[in-house]
């Protein structure tokens, strides 16, 4: 798997995290290797022709600009869980052959570090000809819910 990232930028907003986000944060902190709260969605894209990496990057950049939760990280300050919303974040877009089930499983099971911005990632699955066949989106439940993926 290989990845490409965009540069980090400064924090835009800081506020106290909600009670539900606090619960998710403390569960993850107690179980740092857990992927129990990873959520994912596979989007088939083969019918749209070859989607280049730059188009995928633009799409995810647009998604990040629109949804501040995707630009969030968390920090405990003075005993309080704070939510930091960044102006921009480093996006993680990985690439893998569609048939490489081990890499896909590793991608889905990789835990998120909630203190680091970018609590979502994308995997561009390529067919045997090197063309995009599907994009898998994975996010921690602290920044995404089931309704958002529906």
PDB file of C-alpha atoms in Angstrom:
ATOM      1  CA  UNK A   1       0.000   0.000   0.000  1.00  0.00           C
ATOM      2  CA  UNK A   2       1.209   3.493  -0.696  1.00  0.00           C
ATOM      3  CA  UNK A   3      -0.213   6.801   0.486  1.00  0.00           C
ATOM      4  CA  UNK A   4      -0.231  10.478  -0.294  1.00  0.00           C
ATOM      5  CA  UNK A   5      -0.888  13.263   2.190  1.00  0.00           C
ATOM      6  CA  UNK A   6      -1.621  16.972   2.021  1.00  0.00           C
ATOM      7  CA  UNK A   7      -0.026  19.392   4.512  1.00  0.00           C
ATOM      8  CA  UNK A   8      -1.371  20.141   7.989  1.00  0.00           C
ATOM      9  CA  UNK A   9      -2.638  23.631   8.842  1.00  0.00           C
ATOM     10  CA  UNK A  10      -3.457  25.333  12.147  1.00  0.00           C
ATOM     11  CA  UNK A  11      -6.400  24.842  14.509  1.00  0.00           C
ATOM     12  CA  UNK A  12      -9.552  26.840  13.678  1.00  0.00           C
ATOM     13  CA  UNK A  13     -11.777  26.058  16.681  1.00  0.00           C
ATOM     14  CA  UNK A  14     -11.452  24.447  20.102  1.00  0.00           C
ATOM     15  CA  UNK A  15     -14.393  23.430  22.283  1.00  0.00           C
ATOM     16  CA  UNK A  16     -15.375  20.908  24.940  1.00  0.00           C
ATOM     17  CA  UNK A  17     -16.232  17.510  23.474  1.00  0.00           C
ATOM     18  CA  UNK A  18     -19.769  16.175  23.919  1.00  0.00           C
ATOM     19  CA  UNK A  19     -20.479  13.448  26.471  1.00  0.00           C
ATOM     20  CA  UNK A  20     -20.900  10.817  23.746  1.00  0.00           C
ATOM     21  CA  UNK A  21     -17.557  11.774  22.185  1.00  0.00           C
ATOM     22  CA  UNK A  22     -15.951  11.636  25.626  1.00  0.00           C
ATOM     23  CA  UNK A  23     -17.207   8.065  26.068  1.00  0.00           C
ATOM     24  CA  UNK A  24     -15.819   7.023  22.675  1.00  0.00           C
ATOM     25  CA  UNK A  25     -12.509   8.762  23.379  1.00  0.00           C
ATOM     26  CA  UNK A  26     -11.997   7.083  26.760  1.00  0.00           C
ATOM     27  CA  UNK A  27     -12.938   3.660  25.367  1.00  0.00           C
ATOM     28  CA  UNK A  28     -10.359   4.091  22.592  1.00  0.00           C
ATOM     29  CA  UNK A  29      -7.747   5.383  25.073  1.00  0.00           C
ATOM     30  CA  UNK A  30      -8.271   2.285  27.226  1.00  0.00           C
ATOM     31  CA  UNK A  31      -8.118   0.038  24.134  1.00  0.00           C
ATOM     32  CA  UNK A  32      -5.660   1.774  21.763  1.00  0.00           C
ATOM     33  CA  UNK A  33      -5.331  -1.219  19.421  1.00  0.00           C
ATOM     34  CA  UNK A  34      -9.080  -1.645  19.033  1.00  0.00           C
ATOM     35  CA  UNK A  35     -10.890  -1.059  15.760  1.00  0.00           C
ATOM     36  CA  UNK A  36     -14.286  -1.657  17.396  1.00  0.00           C
ATOM     37  CA  UNK A  37     -15.446   1.856  16.530  1.00  0.00           C
ATOM     38  CA  UNK A  38     -14.049   1.963  13.004  1.00  0.00           C
ATOM     39  CA  UNK A  39     -16.838   2.461  10.502  1.00  0.00           C
ATOM     40  CA  UNK A  40     -16.442   1.873   6.797  1.00  0.00           C
ATOM     41  CA  UNK A  41     -18.212   2.112   3.487  1.00  0.00           C
ATOM     42  CA  UNK A  42     -17.246   0.742   0.068  1.00  0.00           C
ATOM     43  CA  UNK A  43     -18.194   2.791  -2.975  1.00  0.00           C
ATOM     44  CA  UNK A  44     -18.043   0.911  -6.311  1.00  0.00           C
ATOM     45  CA  UNK A  45     -16.617   3.256  -8.953  1.00  0.00           C
ATOM     46  CA  UNK A  46     -15.680   0.992 -11.896  1.00  0.00           C
ATOM     47  CA  UNK A  47     -18.791   2.002 -13.850  1.00  0.00           C
ATOM     48  CA  UNK A  48     -17.531   5.612 -13.972  1.00  0.00           C
ATOM     49  CA  UNK A  49     -14.366   4.721 -15.864  1.00  0.00           C
ATOM     50  CA  UNK A  50     -10.870   5.231 -14.541  1.00  0.00           C
ATOM     51  CA  UNK A  51     -10.923   7.707 -11.671  1.00  0.00           C
ATOM     52  CA  UNK A  52      -7.526   9.267 -11.256  1.00  0.00           C
ATOM     53  CA  UNK A  53      -5.844   9.827  -7.916  1.00  0.00           C
ATOM     54  CA  UNK A  54      -6.162  13.599  -8.256  1.00  0.00           C
ATOM     55  CA  UNK A  55      -9.963  13.323  -8.635  1.00  0.00           C
ATOM     56  CA  UNK A  56     -10.151  11.206  -5.480  1.00  0.00           C
ATOM     57  CA  UNK A  57      -7.965  13.685  -3.602  1.00  0.00           C
ATOM     58  CA  UNK A  58     -10.156  16.609  -4.748  1.00  0.00           C
ATOM     59  CA  UNK A  59     -13.300  14.753  -3.698  1.00  0.00           C
ATOM     60  CA  UNK A  60     -11.947  14.031  -0.222  1.00  0.00           C
ATOM     61  CA  UNK A  61     -10.608  17.582   0.138  1.00  0.00           C
ATOM     62  CA  UNK A  62     -14.085  18.890  -0.679  1.00  0.00           C
ATOM     63  CA  UNK A  63     -15.639  16.467   1.798  1.00  0.00           C
ATOM     64  CA  UNK A  64     -13.211  17.649   4.498  1.00  0.00           C
ATOM     65  CA  UNK A  65     -13.912  21.315   3.823  1.00  0.00           C
ATOM     66  CA  UNK A  66     -17.651  20.701   4.078  1.00  0.00           C
ATOM     67  CA  UNK A  67     -17.625  18.525   7.219  1.00  0.00           C
ATOM     68  CA  UNK A  68     -15.593  19.916  10.111  1.00  0.00           C
ATOM     69  CA  UNK A  69     -15.845  16.634  12.037  1.00  0.00           C
ATOM     70  CA  UNK A  70     -13.464  15.122   9.471  1.00  0.00           C
ATOM     71  CA  UNK A  71     -10.887  17.767  10.424  1.00  0.00           C
ATOM     72  CA  UNK A  72     -11.066  17.017  14.144  1.00  0.00           C
ATOM     73  CA  UNK A  73      -8.658  15.709  16.774  1.00  0.00           C
ATOM     74  CA  UNK A  74      -8.982  15.472  20.544  1.00  0.00           C
ATOM     75  CA  UNK A  75      -6.836  16.500  23.497  1.00  0.00           C
ATOM     76  CA  UNK A  76      -7.205  16.320  27.257  1.00  0.00           C
ATOM     77  CA  UNK A  77      -6.475  19.731  28.725  1.00  0.00           C
ATOM     78  CA  UNK A  78      -6.893  20.521  32.434  1.00  0.00           C
ATOM     79  CA  UNK A  79      -8.819  17.265  32.860  1.00  0.00           C
ATOM     80  CA  UNK A  80     -11.330  18.164  30.114  1.00  0.00           C
ATOM     81  CA  UNK A  81     -11.589  16.511  26.699  1.00  0.00           C
ATOM     82  CA  UNK A  82     -11.267  19.221  24.071  1.00  0.00           C
ATOM     83  CA  UNK A  83     -12.186  18.923  20.411  1.00  0.00           C
ATOM     84  CA  UNK A  84      -9.869  20.716  17.985  1.00  0.00           C
ATOM     85  CA  UNK A  85     -11.166  21.510  14.502  1.00  0.00           C
ATOM     86  CA  UNK A  86      -8.411  22.199  11.983  1.00  0.00           C
ATOM     87  CA  UNK A  87      -8.599  24.432   8.910  1.00  0.00           C
ATOM     88  CA  UNK A  88      -7.127  21.570   6.840  1.00  0.00           C
ATOM     89  CA  UNK A  89      -5.697  18.169   7.627  1.00  0.00           C
ATOM     90  CA  UNK A  90      -3.360  15.604   6.151  1.00  0.00           C
ATOM     91  CA  UNK A  91      -5.511  13.180   4.184  1.00  0.00           C
ATOM     92  CA  UNK A  92      -4.579   9.538   3.994  1.00  0.00           C
ATOM     93  CA  UNK A  93      -5.456   7.951   0.658  1.00  0.00           C
ATOM     94  CA  UNK A  94      -3.978   4.486   0.221  1.00  0.00           C
ATOM     95  CA  UNK A  95      -3.862   2.363  -2.919  1.00  0.00           C
ATOM     96  CA  UNK A  96      -4.120  -1.401  -3.122  1.00  0.00           C
ATOM     97  CA  UNK A  97      -4.888  -4.098  -5.664  1.00  0.00           C
ATOM     98  CA  UNK A  98      -8.507  -5.181  -5.239  1.00  0.00           C
ATOM     99  CA  UNK A  99      -7.498  -8.813  -4.894  1.00  0.00           C
ATOM    100  CA  UNK A 100      -5.123  -8.177  -1.957  1.00  0.00           C
ATOM    101  CA  UNK A 101      -7.492  -9.168   0.850  1.00  0.00           C
ATOM    102  CA  UNK A 102      -4.776  -8.914   3.544  1.00  0.00           C
ATOM    103  CA  UNK A 103      -4.107  -5.247   2.801  1.00  0.00           C
ATOM    104  CA  UNK A 104      -7.834  -4.490   2.751  1.00  0.00           C
ATOM    105  CA  UNK A 105      -8.302  -6.243   6.107  1.00  0.00           C
ATOM    106  CA  UNK A 106      -5.336  -4.373   7.603  1.00  0.00           C
ATOM    107  CA  UNK A 107      -6.763  -1.078   6.336  1.00  0.00           C
ATOM    108  CA  UNK A 108     -10.144  -1.732   7.951  1.00  0.00           C
ATOM    109  CA  UNK A 109      -8.654  -2.972  11.236  1.00  0.00           C
ATOM    110  CA  UNK A 110      -6.056  -0.203  11.670  1.00  0.00           C
ATOM    111  CA  UNK A 111      -6.966   1.750  14.819  1.00  0.00           C
ATOM    112  CA  UNK A 112      -7.242   5.530  14.751  1.00  0.00           C
ATOM    113  CA  UNK A 113      -5.181   7.758  17.036  1.00  0.00           C
ATOM    114  CA  UNK A 114      -7.788  10.218  18.276  1.00  0.00           C
ATOM    115  CA  UNK A 115      -5.236  12.874  19.230  1.00  0.00           C
ATOM    116  CA  UNK A 116      -4.070  13.135  15.606  1.00  0.00           C
ATOM    117  CA  UNK A 117      -6.137  15.010  13.006  1.00  0.00           C
ATOM    118  CA  UNK A 118      -7.492  12.919  10.164  1.00  0.00           C
ATOM    119  CA  UNK A 119      -9.777  10.410  11.839  1.00  0.00           C
ATOM    120  CA  UNK A 120     -10.719   9.001   8.477  1.00  0.00           C
ATOM    121  CA  UNK A 121      -8.875   7.471   5.553  1.00  0.00           C
ATOM    122  CA  UNK A 122      -9.585   6.169   2.077  1.00  0.00           C
ATOM    123  CA  UNK A 123      -8.414   3.128   0.160  1.00  0.00           C
ATOM    124  CA  UNK A 124      -8.479   3.223  -3.636  1.00  0.00           C
ATOM    125  CA  UNK A 125      -8.930  -0.374  -4.792  1.00  0.00           C
ATOM    126  CA  UNK A 126      -7.476  -1.074  -8.215  1.00  0.00           C
ATOM    127  CA  UNK A 127      -8.488  -3.850 -10.600  1.00  0.00           C
ATOM    128  CA  UNK A 128      -6.011  -6.085 -12.435  1.00  0.00           C
ATOM    129  CA  UNK A 129      -5.562  -3.324 -15.068  1.00  0.00           C
ATOM    130  CA  UNK A 130      -4.661  -0.700 -12.441  1.00  0.00           C
ATOM    131  CA  UNK A 131      -7.977   1.153 -12.742  1.00  0.00           C
ATOM    132  CA  UNK A 132     -10.068   2.183  -9.746  1.00  0.00           C
ATOM    133  CA  UNK A 133     -12.771  -0.382  -8.988  1.00  0.00           C
ATOM    134  CA  UNK A 134     -13.909   0.851  -5.561  1.00  0.00           C
ATOM    135  CA  UNK A 135     -13.060   3.355  -2.883  1.00  0.00           C
ATOM    136  CA  UNK A 136     -13.264   2.235   0.732  1.00  0.00           C
ATOM    137  CA  UNK A 137     -13.810   4.976   3.290  1.00  0.00           C
ATOM    138  CA  UNK A 138     -12.969   4.289   6.941  1.00  0.00           C
ATOM    139  CA  UNK A 139     -13.609   6.664   9.854  1.00  0.00           C
ATOM    140  CA  UNK A 140     -13.701   6.483  13.612  1.00  0.00           C
ATOM    141  CA  UNK A 141     -17.223   6.618  15.029  1.00  0.00           C
ATOM    142  CA  UNK A 142     -16.235   9.688  17.070  1.00  0.00           C
ATOM    143  CA  UNK A 143     -16.362  11.755  13.836  1.00  0.00           C
ATOM    144  CA  UNK A 144     -18.893   9.767  11.801  1.00  0.00           C
ATOM    145  CA  UNK A 145     -22.136   7.901  12.441  1.00  0.00           C
ATOM    146  CA  UNK A 146     -24.165   5.311  10.580  1.00  0.00           C
ATOM    147  CA  UNK A 147     -26.556   7.908   9.170  1.00  0.00           C
ATOM    148  CA  UNK A 148     -23.620   9.779   7.634  1.00  0.00           C
ATOM    149  CA  UNK A 149     -22.556   6.656   5.752  1.00  0.00           C
ATOM    150  CA  UNK A 150     -26.058   5.759   4.554  1.00  0.00           C
TER     151      UNK A 150
END
